[in-house]
Coordinates of N, CA, C and O in Angstrom, one line a residue:
M69 N 112.1 160.3 133.9 CA 112.0 159.5 133.0 C 112.1 158.3 133.3 O 111.3 157.5 133.2
R70 N 113.2 158.2 134.0 CA 114.1 156.6 134.9 C 112.9 156.2 135.6 O 112.9 155.0 135.3
R71 N 112.6 157.0 136.3 CA 111.3 156.5 137.4 C 110.2 155.9 136.8 O 109.8 155.1 137.0
I72 N 109.4 156.7 135.6 CA 108.4 155.9 134.7 C 108.5 154.4 134.5 O 108.1 153.6 134.3
G73 N 110.1 154.5 133.8 CA 110.4 153.2 133.2 C 110.5 152.1 134.1 O 110.0 151.5 133.7
T74 N 110.8 152.4 135.1 CA 111.3 151.6 136.4 C 109.9 151.1 136.7 O 109.5 149.7 137.0
A75 N 109.1 152.0 137.2 CA 107.5 151.7 137.5 C 106.9 151.0 136.6 O 106.2 150.3 136.8
L76 N 106.9 151.0 135.1 CA 106.5 150.6 134.3 C 106.8 149.2 134.5 O 106.0 148.0 134.4
A77 N 108.3 148.9 134.1 CA 109.0 147.2 134.5 C 108.3 146.8 135.7 O 107.9 145.5 135.0
A78 N 108.4 147.4 136.6 CA 107.7 146.7 138.0 C 106.8 145.8 137.7 O 106.1 145.0 138.2
I79 N 105.5 147.1 137.4 CA 104.0 146.8 137.0 C 103.9 145.2 135.9 O 103.4 144.6 136.3
M80 N 104.7 145.3 135.1 CA 104.8 144.3 134.0 C 105.4 142.9 134.6 O 104.7 142.0 134.2
L81 N 106.4 143.3 135.3 CA 106.7 141.7 136.1 C 106.1 141.4 136.8 O 105.4 140.3 137.1
A82 N 105.0 142.2 137.6 CA 104.2 141.7 138.7 C 102.8 141.0 138.0 O 102.3 139.9 138.0
G83 N 102.1 141.7 136.9 CA 101.5 141.0 135.8 C 101.9 140.2 135.5 O 101.0 139.3 135.2
G84 N 102.7 140.0 134.9 CA 103.0 139.1 134.1 C 103.5 137.5 134.9 O 103.1 136.5 134.3
G85 N 103.8 137.9 136.6 CA 103.7 136.8 137.4 C 102.3 136.4 137.5 O 102.2 134.6 137.7
L86 N 101.4 136.9 137.2 CA 100.1 136.5 137.8 C 99.3 135.9 136.5 O 98.5 134.8 136.6
V87 N 99.7 136.4 135.1 CA 99.6 135.8 134.3 C 100.1 134.4 134.2 O 99.1 133.2 133.7
A88 N 101.5 134.2 134.2 CA 102.1 133.1 134.4 C 101.5 132.1 135.9 O 102.0 130.9 135.7
G89 N 100.7 132.4 136.7 CA 100.3 131.4 137.1 C 100.8 131.2 138.9 O 100.9 130.7 139.7
T90 N 102.0 132.5 138.5 CA 102.7 132.4 140.2 C 102.0 133.1 141.4 O 101.2 134.1 140.9
V91 N 102.4 132.6 142.4 CA 101.6 133.3 143.5 C 102.8 134.5 144.1 O 103.6 133.8 144.5
P92 N 102.8 135.8 144.1 CA 103.8 136.6 144.8 C 104.2 136.4 146.2 O 103.3 135.8 146.8
A93 N 105.1 136.2 146.5 CA 105.9 135.9 148.0 C 105.1 137.0 148.9 O 105.7 138.1 148.3
V94 N 104.5 137.0 149.8 CA 104.4 137.7 151.2 C 105.1 137.6 152.0 O 105.7 136.6 152.6
A95 N 105.3 138.8 152.8 CA 106.8 138.7 154.0 C 106.2 137.8 154.9 O 105.1 137.7 155.4
G96 N 107.1 136.8 155.1 CA 106.9 136.0 156.1 C 105.9 135.1 156.2 O 105.6 133.8 156.7
T97 N 105.8 134.5 154.3 CA 105.2 133.6 154.2 C 105.7 132.6 153.3 O 107.0 133.3 152.8
V98 N 105.6 131.3 152.8 CA 106.2 130.7 151.7 C 105.5 130.5 150.3 O 104.4 130.1 150.4
P99 N 106.0 130.8 149.5 CA 105.2 130.8 148.3 C 105.0 129.4 147.6 O 105.3 128.5 148.0
A100 N 103.5 129.2 147.4 CA 103.1 128.1 146.8 C 103.7 127.3 145.6 O 104.1 128.0 145.0
V101 N 103.9 126.0 146.2 CA 104.3 125.4 145.1 C 103.1 123.8 144.7 O 102.9 123.7 145.2
A102 N 103.4 123.8 143.1 CA 102.2 122.7 142.9 C 103.1 121.6 143.1 O 104.6 121.6 143.3
A103 N 102.3 120.4 143.7 CA 103.0 118.9 144.0 C 103.1 118.3 143.1 O 102.5 118.4 142.2
P104 N 104.4 117.4 143.1 CA 104.6 116.9 141.8 C 103.3 115.7 141.3 O 103.1 115.4 142.7
A105 N 103.5 115.6 140.6 CA 102.4 114.5 140.1 C 102.8 112.9 140.7 O 104.1 112.6 140.5
A106 N 102.0 112.0 141.2 CA 102.0 110.6 142.1 C 102.7 110.0 140.7 O 102.3 109.8 139.6
A107 N 103.6 109.3 140.9 CA 104.1 108.0 139.8 C 103.0 107.2 139.9 O 102.3 106.8 141.0
A108 N 102.9 106.6 138.7 CA 102.1 105.2 138.7 C 102.8 104.1 139.2 O 103.5 104.0 139.2
D109 N 101.8 103.4 139.8 CA 102.1 101.9 140.2 C 102.5 100.9 139.2 O 101.1 100.5 138.8
C110 N 103.6 100.4 139.3 CA 103.8 99.9 137.7 C 104.0 98.2 138.2 O 104.4 97.2 137.5
A111 N 103.2 98.0 139.2 CA 103.6 96.4 139.8 C 102.5 95.7 139.0 O 101.3 96.1 139.0
V112 N 102.7 94.7 138.5 CA 101.9 93.9 137.5 C 101.9 92.3 138.5 O 102.9 92.0 138.8
T113 N 100.8 91.6 137.5 CA 100.8 89.8 138.3 C 100.3 89.2 137.1 O 100.0 88.3 137.4
W114 N 100.5 89.8 136.7 CA 100.0 89.3 135.1 C 101.0 87.7 134.5 O 100.4 86.7 134.0
G115 N 102.3 87.5 135.0 CA 102.8 86.4 134.9 C 103.3 86.7 133.2 O 103.2 87.0 132.3
S116 N 104.3 85.1 132.9 CA 104.6 85.0 131.2 C 104.0 83.9 131.0 O 104.8 83.5 130.0
L117 N 103.0 83.2 131.3 CA 103.0 82.0 130.8 C 102.0 82.1 129.9 O 101.0 83.1 129.6
A118 N 101.5 81.0 129.2 CA 100.5 81.2 127.9 C 99.3 81.9 128.1 O 98.6 81.1 129.3
K119 N 98.5 82.3 127.4 CA 97.2 82.9 126.9 C 96.4 82.5 126.0 O 96.9 82.8 125.2
S120 N 95.3 82.0 126.4 CA 94.4 81.7 125.3 C 92.9 82.0 125.7 O 92.1 81.7 126.9
A121 N 92.3 82.0 124.6 CA 90.8 82.0 125.1 C 90.3 81.5 123.4 O 90.6 81.7 122.2
G122 N 88.7 80.7 123.3 CA 88.8 80.7 122.5 C 87.9 79.4 122.2 O 87.1 78.7 123.3
P123 N 87.3 79.0 120.7 CA 87.6 79.2 119.6 C 87.0 80.9 119.5 O 87.7 81.4 118.4
G124 N 86.2 81.1 120.0 CA 85.5 82.2 119.3 C 85.0 82.1 117.9 O 84.7 81.0 117.5
S125 N 84.6 83.1 117.3 CA 84.4 83.3 116.1 C 85.2 83.8 114.8 O 86.2 84.4 115.6
A126 N 85.0 82.9 114.0 CA 86.2 83.8 112.9 C 86.1 85.2 112.3 O 85.0 85.3 111.3
R127 N 86.9 85.8 112.7 CA 86.7 87.3 112.0 C 87.7 87.7 111.8 O 88.7 87.8 112.5
R128 N 88.0 88.3 110.5 CA 89.0 89.1 109.4 C 89.8 90.1 110.9 O 89.0 90.7 110.9
L129 N 90.8 90.3 110.7 CA 91.7 91.2 111.2 C 91.4 92.6 110.1 O 91.7 92.8 108.7
T130 N 91.3 93.7 110.7 CA 90.9 95.2 109.9 C 92.1 96.0 110.0 O 92.5 97.2 109.5
D131 N 92.7 95.8 111.1 CA 93.9 97.1 111.1 C 95.0 96.6 113.0 O 94.3 95.4 113.5
V132 N 95.9 96.9 113.1 CA 96.8 96.6 114.0 C 97.6 98.2 114.6 O 97.8 98.8 113.5
R133 N 97.5 98.1 115.6 CA 98.6 99.4 115.9 C 99.2 99.3 117.6 O 99.3 98.1 118.2
A134 N 100.1 100.1 117.9 CA 100.9 99.6 118.9 C 100.8 101.3 119.8 O 101.0 102.7 119.3
G135 N 101.0 101.3 121.1 CA 101.3 102.3 121.6 C 102.0 101.9 122.8 O 102.3 101.3 123.3
Q136 N 102.2 103.2 123.4 CA 103.3 103.2 124.6 C 102.6 103.7 125.9 O 102.1 105.1 125.9
H137 N 102.5 102.8 127.0 CA 102.1 103.4 128.3 C 103.2 103.9 128.9 O 104.1 103.4 129.3
E138 N 102.8 104.4 130.4 CA 104.2 104.0 131.9 C 104.4 103.3 132.0 O 105.4 103.0 132.2
C139 N 103.5 102.0 132.3 CA 104.1 100.8 132.7 C 104.2 99.6 131.8 O 104.8 98.6 132.3
F140 N 103.8 99.9 130.7 CA 103.8 98.8 129.6 C 103.4 99.2 127.7 O 102.9 100.5 127.7
D141 N 103.9 98.4 126.9 CA 103.9 98.6 125.8 C 102.5 98.0 125.3 O 102.4 96.9 125.9
R142 N 101.6 98.4 124.3 CA 100.5 97.7 124.0 C 100.5 97.6 122.4 O 100.8 98.8 121.8
L143 N 99.8 96.3 122.2 CA 99.3 95.7 120.6 C 97.9 95.8 120.9 O 97.3 95.2 121.7
V144 N 97.4 96.5 119.9 CA 95.9 96.2 119.5 C 95.8 95.8 118.6 O 96.0 96.6 116.8
L145 N 95.0 94.7 118.1 CA 94.7 94.2 116.8 C 93.0 94.1 116.6 O 92.3 93.9 117.6
D146 N 92.5 95.0 115.6 CA 90.9 95.0 115.4 C 90.5 93.9 114.8 O 91.4 93.7 113.5
A147 N 89.6 93.2 115.1 CA 88.7 92.4 114.1 C 87.3 93.3 113.4 O 86.7 93.7 114.2
Q148 N 87.1 92.5 112.5 CA 85.9 92.8 111.8 C 84.5 92.3 112.9 O 84.5 91.7 113.6
G149 N 83.8 93.2 112.6 CA 82.3 93.1 113.6 C 82.6 93.8 114.7 O 83.1 94.6 115.2
T150 N 81.0 93.7 115.5 CA 80.8 94.4 116.8 C 81.5 93.8 117.8 O 81.4 94.7 119.0
G151 N 82.2 93.0 118.2 CA 82.6 92.2 119.3 C 81.7 91.6 119.7 O 82.2 91.0 121.3
A152 N 80.6 91.4 119.6 CA 79.8 90.3 120.4 C 80.3 88.8 120.6 O 80.1 88.3 121.5
E153 N 80.9 88.6 119.6 CA 81.5 87.2 119.5 C 83.0 87.4 120.0 O 83.7 88.1 119.3
P154 N 83.7 86.7 121.2 CA 84.8 86.8 121.4 C 85.9 86.1 120.4 O 85.2 85.5 119.3
I155 N 87.2 86.9 120.3 CA 88.1 86.7 119.5 C 89.0 85.5 119.7 O 89.4 85.5 121.0
G156 N 88.8 84.2 119.5 CA 89.7 82.8 119.6 C 91.3 83.2 119.7 O 91.7 83.9 118.2
Y157 N 92.1 83.4 120.5 CA 93.8 83.5 120.6 C 94.3 82.7 121.2 O 94.3 82.2 122.4
T158 N 95.8 82.6 121.0 CA 96.7 82.0 122.1 C 97.9 82.7 121.8 O 98.3 83.5 121.0
V159 N 98.3 83.5 123.0 CA 99.7 84.2 123.2 C 100.6 83.5 124.1 O 100.3 83.2 124.9
R160 N 101.7 83.7 123.8 CA 102.8 82.3 124.4 C 104.2 83.0 124.0 O 104.3 83.4 122.8
Y161 N 105.3 82.8 124.9 CA 106.6 83.3 124.8 C 107.0 81.8 123.9 O 106.7 80.9 124.4
V162 N 107.9 81.8 122.8 CA 108.4 80.6 122.3 C 110.0 80.9 122.2 O 110.4 82.2 121.9
D163 N 110.6 80.0 122.2 CA 112.3 80.1 122.0 C 112.4 80.6 120.5 O 113.7 81.3 120.4
V164 N 111.7 79.8 119.7 CA 112.0 80.0 118.2 C 110.4 80.3 117.3 O 109.7 79.3 118.1
L165 N 110.1 81.1 116.8 CA 109.3 80.9 115.9 C 108.9 80.6 114.7 O 110.1 80.9 113.9
H166 N 108.3 79.5 114.6 CA 108.3 78.8 112.9 C 107.0 79.5 112.4 O 105.9 78.9 113.1
Q167 N 107.3 79.8 111.4 CA 106.0 79.9 110.5 C 105.0 79.0 110.2 O 105.5 77.6 109.9
D168 N 104.2 79.5 110.5 CA 102.5 78.3 110.2 C 102.5 78.5 108.7 O 102.2 79.7 108.3
P169 N 102.3 77.5 108.0 CA 102.5 75.9 108.1 C 103.5 75.7 107.4 O 104.1 74.8 107.6
S170 N 104.8 76.4 107.0 CA 106.1 76.1 106.5 C 107.2 75.5 107.1 O 107.7 75.0 107.1
D171 N 107.0 76.3 108.5 CA 107.9 75.7 109.5 C 109.1 76.3 109.6 O 110.5 75.9 110.3
V172 N 109.3 77.3 108.9 CA 110.5 78.4 108.6 C 110.9 78.8 109.7 O 109.7 79.6 110.4
V173 N 112.1 79.3 110.7 CA 112.5 79.6 111.4 C 112.0 81.4 111.2 O 112.4 82.1 110.3
V174 N 111.3 82.3 111.7 CA 111.3 83.4 111.7 C 112.2 84.4 112.9 O 111.7 84.2 114.0
P175 N 113.5 85.0 112.2 CA 114.1 86.0 113.3 C 113.3 87.2 113.7 O 112.8 87.7 112.9
F176 N 113.3 87.7 114.7 CA 112.9 88.5 115.4 C 113.9 89.5 116.3 O 114.8 89.1 117.2
K177 N 113.9 90.8 116.5 CA 114.5 91.9 117.1 C 114.2 91.3 118.6 O 113.2 91.1 118.5
G178 N 115.2 91.5 119.5 CA 114.6 91.6 120.9 C 115.1 90.0 121.7 O 115.9 89.0 120.9
G179 N 115.0 89.8 123.2 CA 115.5 89.1 123.6 C 114.5 87.8 124.0 O 114.8 87.0 124.6
A180 N 113.3 87.9 123.5 CA 112.4 87.1 123.9 C 111.2 87.6 122.3 O 111.2 88.6 121.9
V181 N 110.5 86.4 122.1 CA 109.2 86.7 121.3 C 108.1 85.6 121.2 O 107.9 84.9 122.2
L182 N 106.9 86.6 121.7 CA 105.8 86.1 121.7 C 104.9 85.7 120.4 O 105.1 86.8 119.5
E183 N 104.6 84.6 120.4 CA 104.0 84.0 119.2 C 102.4 84.6 119.6 O 101.6 84.0 120.5
I184 N 101.7 85.3 118.5 CA 100.5 85.5 118.6 C 99.9 84.7 117.4 O 100.0 84.7 115.9
S185 N 98.8 83.5 117.9 CA 98.2 83.0 117.0 C 96.3 83.4 117.0 O 96.0 83.0 118.2
L186 N 95.9 84.2 116.4 CA 94.1 84.1 116.1 C 93.3 83.4 115.2 O 93.8 83.0 114.2
F187 N 91.9 83.0 115.7 CA 91.5 82.6 114.7 C 90.6 83.7 113.9 O 89.5 84.1 114.3
S188 N 91.4 84.2 113.2 CA 91.0 84.6 112.0 C 91.7 84.5 110.6 O 92.8 84.5 110.2
P189 N 90.8 84.2 110.0 CA 91.2 83.8 108.1 C 92.3 84.8 107.6 O 91.5 86.2 107.9
R190 N 93.1 84.5 106.9 CA 94.0 85.3 106.3 C 93.0 85.7 104.8 O 93.9 86.6 104.0
Y191 N 92.4 84.8 104.5 CA 91.6 84.7 103.1 C 90.2 84.9 103.0 O 89.4 84.3 103.8
D192 N 89.4 85.3 102.1 CA 88.2 85.2 102.3 C 87.5 84.1 102.0 O 88.1 83.0 100.6
P193 N 86.9 83.5 102.8 CA 86.3 81.8 102.5 C 85.5 82.1 101.4 O 85.3 80.5 100.4
A194 N 84.6 83.1 100.8 CA 84.0 82.9 99.7 C 85.2 83.3 98.5 O 84.2 82.4 97.5
T195 N 85.9 83.8 97.9 CA 86.9 83.6 97.2 C 88.1 82.9 96.9 O 88.8 82.5 95.8
G196 N 88.4 82.7 98.2 CA 89.9 82.1 98.2 C 91.0 83.3 98.2 O 92.4 83.0 98.2
Q197 N 90.7 84.4 98.0 CA 91.7 85.7 97.9 C 92.0 86.3 99.2 O 91.3 86.1 100.2
P198 N 93.2 86.5 99.1 CA 93.7 86.8 100.3 C 93.2 88.5 100.8 O 92.9 89.3 99.8
Y199 N 92.8 88.6 101.8 CA 92.8 89.9 102.3 C 93.7 90.8 102.3 O 94.8 90.5 102.6
P200 N 93.3 92.3 102.2 CA 94.5 93.2 101.8 C 95.5 93.2 103.2 O 94.8 92.9 104.2
A201 N 96.8 93.6 102.8 CA 97.7 93.3 103.7 C 97.5 94.5 104.9 O 97.0 95.8 104.8
L202 N 97.4 94.3 106.3 CA 97.4 95.1 107.3 C 98.9 96.0 107.3 O 100.0 95.6 107.0
P203 N 98.8 97.4 108.1 CA 99.7 98.3 107.9 C 100.8 98.0 108.9 O 100.6 97.2 109.6
P204 N 102.1 97.9 108.5 CA 103.3 98.1 109.3 C 102.9 98.8 110.3 O 102.3 99.4 110.3
V205 N 103.7 98.0 111.8 CA 103.5 98.5 113.0 C 105.2 99.1 113.3 O 106.3 98.5 113.7
D206 N 105.1 100.3 113.3 CA 106.6 100.6 113.6 C 106.7 101.1 115.7 O 106.2 101.5 115.8
V207 N 107.5 99.8 115.7 CA 107.9 100.0 117.4 C 109.2 100.1 117.8 O 109.5 100.2 118.9
T208 N 110.1 101.4 116.7 CA 110.8 102.0 116.9 C 111.1 103.0 118.6 O 110.2 103.7 118.5
G209 N 111.9 102.7 119.4 CA 111.9 103.5 120.4 C 111.1 103.5 121.6 O 111.0 103.9 122.7
Y210 N 110.5 102.0 121.4 CA 109.6 101.5 122.5 C 110.5 101.4 123.5 O 111.4 100.6 123.7
R211 N 110.1 100.8 125.0 CA 110.6 100.8 125.8 C 111.0 99.1 126.0 O 111.8 98.8 126.3
T212 N 109.4 98.2 125.6 CA 109.5 96.6 125.6 C 110.0 96.3 124.7 O 110.4 95.3 123.9
F213 N 109.2 96.6 123.4 CA 108.8 96.4 122.2 C 109.6 96.6 121.1 O 110.2 97.6 121.1
R214 N 109.9 95.5 120.5 CA 111.3 95.3 119.4 C 110.9 95.3 118.2 O 111.6 95.8 116.9
E215 N 110.0 94.7 117.6 CA 109.3 94.1 116.0 C 108.2 93.5 116.4 O 107.8 92.7 117.2
F216 N 107.8 93.8 115.6 CA 105.9 93.1 115.4 C 106.0 92.8 113.8 O 106.4 93.8 112.9
K217 N 105.5 91.6 113.5 CA 105.5 91.2 111.9 C 104.3 90.0 112.0 O 104.2 89.5 112.8
F218 N 103.3 90.3 110.8 CA 102.5 88.8 110.6 C 103.6 87.9 110.2 O 104.6 88.2 109.3
T219 N 103.4 86.7 110.1 CA 104.2 85.8 110.2 C 103.7 84.5 109.2 O 104.6 83.6 108.5
G220 N 102.5 84.3 108.9 CA 101.7 83.2 108.5 C 100.4 83.1 109.1 O 99.9 83.9 109.5
G221 N 100.1 81.6 108.6 CA 98.6 81.3 109.1 C 98.3 80.4 108.2 O 98.3 80.5 106.6
S222 N 97.2 79.6 108.4 CA 96.7 78.5 107.7 C 95.2 78.1 108.5 O 95.1 78.6 109.4
E223 N 94.5 77.4 107.7 CA 93.4 77.0 108.1 C 91.9 77.5 109.0 O 92.2 77.0 109.9
G224 N 92.5 79.2 108.9 CA 91.8 80.2 109.6 C 92.1 80.5 110.7 O 91.7 81.7 111.6
Y225 N 93.0 80.6 110.7 CA 94.6 80.9 111.5 C 95.5 82.2 111.1 O 95.4 81.9 109.7
T226 N 95.6 83.5 111.8 CA 96.6 84.3 111.4 C 97.8 84.1 112.4 O 97.4 83.9 114.1
Q227 N 99.0 84.3 112.2 CA 99.9 84.2 112.9 C 100.9 85.3 112.8 O 101.1 85.8 112.0
A228 N 101.3 85.7 114.0 CA 101.9 87.1 114.1 C 103.3 86.9 115.5 O 102.9 85.7 116.3
G229 N 104.2 87.8 115.2 CA 105.1 87.5 116.1 C 105.4 89.1 116.8 O 105.6 89.8 115.7
L230 N 106.0 88.9 117.8 CA 105.8 90.3 118.8 C 107.7 90.3 119.7 O 107.6 89.3 120.5
G231 N 108.9 90.8 118.9 CA 109.8 90.6 119.6 C 109.4 91.7 120.8 O 109.2 92.9 120.6
V232 N 110.3 91.4 122.3 CA 110.6 92.0 122.9 C 111.5 92.0 123.6 O 112.5 91.2 123.0
R233 N 112.1 92.9 124.6 CA 113.8 93.4 125.1 C 113.7 92.4 125.8 O 115.2 91.6 125.9
A234 N 113.1 91.6 126.6 CA 112.8 90.5 127.4 C 112.0 89.6 127.6 O 110.6 90.1 127.5
R235 N 111.9 88.3 128.0 CA 110.8 87.6 128.7 C 110.0 88.5 129.9 O 110.2 88.0 131.2
L236 N 109.0 89.4 129.7 CA 108.7 90.2 130.8 C 106.9 89.5 130.5 O 106.4 89.1 129.8
P237 N 106.4 90.0 132.2 CA 105.1 89.7 132.5 C 104.2 90.3 130.9 O 104.3 91.1 130.5
F238 N 103.3 89.7 130.7 CA 102.0 90.0 129.6 C 100.8 89.7 129.9 O 100.5 88.8 130.6
R239 N 99.9 90.4 129.2 CA 98.8 90.3 129.8 C 97.8 90.4 128.4 O 98.1 90.8 127.7
V240 N 96.4 89.6 128.2 CA 95.8 89.6 126.8 C 94.2 89.9 127.4 O 93.7 89.2 128.2
F241 N 93.6 90.6 126.8 CA 92.1 90.8 126.9 C 91.7 91.3 125.7 O 92.0 91.9 124.8
Q242 N 90.0 91.6 125.7 CA 89.0 92.0 124.5 C 88.5 92.9 125.1 O 87.7 92.8 126.0
T243 N 88.3 93.8 124.3 CA 87.4 94.9 124.4 C 86.3 95.3 123.1 O 87.2 95.2 122.2
A244 N 85.3 94.8 123.1 CA 84.5 95.1 121.7 C 85.4 94.1 120.8 O 85.5 92.7 120.9
N245 N 85.4 94.7 119.5 CA 86.3 94.1 118.7 C 88.1 94.1 118.3 O 88.6 93.7 117.5
H246 N 88.3 94.6 119.8 CA 89.7 94.8 120.2 C 90.4 93.6 120.7 O 89.9 93.3 121.7
L247 N 91.3 92.8 120.0 CA 92.4 91.8 121.2 C 93.5 92.8 121.4 O 94.1 93.1 120.7
V248 N 93.6 93.1 122.8 CA 95.0 93.7 123.5 C 96.0 93.0 124.0 O 95.5 91.8 124.9
V249 N 97.1 93.3 123.8 CA 98.1 92.8 124.2 C 99.4 93.4 125.1 O 99.7 94.3 124.0
D250 N 99.5 93.6 126.4 CA 100.2 94.7 127.0 C 101.1 93.7 127.3 O 101.2 92.8 127.9
V251 N 102.1 94.5 127.4 CA 103.5 94.1 128.1 C 104.5 94.8 128.5 O 104.8 95.9 128.1
A252 N 104.7 93.9 130.0 CA 105.4 95.4 130.8 C 106.3 95.5 130.6 O 107.4 95.0 130.2
H253 N 107.0 96.8 131.4 CA 108.5 97.0 131.2 C 109.3 96.4 132.2 O 110.3 96.3 132.1
T254 N 108.8 95.9 133.3 CA 109.5 95.3 134.0 C 109.0 94.3 135.3 O 107.4 94.4 134.8
W255 N 109.5 93.4 135.4 CA 108.4 92.6 136.5 C 107.9 93.3 137.7 O 108.0 93.2 138.7

């Protein structure tokens, strides 16, 4: 009876090894081992100087979200429309962010602040009523981002701030109706 149990256990272990995707060792050979995935090349050439495009067309913002990537943190601002017209913007590091138009200093978490100015009205030009508020963006636990918030705007512009860990390289580009701001994790 004991021999049957031992044989059954050996068969189950061998079968389990095959199911798990392991290759049983053969005398005189080295078992196959999966190669580790190659690390991403996080070298960037973006720099930290101001970036701008515009004026583009005035399109209201419809959404904002953030994501984490292996080499950078990403902020995406969605504008109404198909993206046939570019979105006018200026993104730059500032020592202190002054709220437009009041000039009040807006504090941010982090060691540096990116000011994001978009050619995007905050109010419906036909009615003068403000557009619905966009959702908050939670960047808790991000490697580079510390805080994002809309801070003001006037005369067809929307202003936002992005607190980051340090003054790191960043890039800005557009795809369809999305304005993308990537901030690298390192130089």
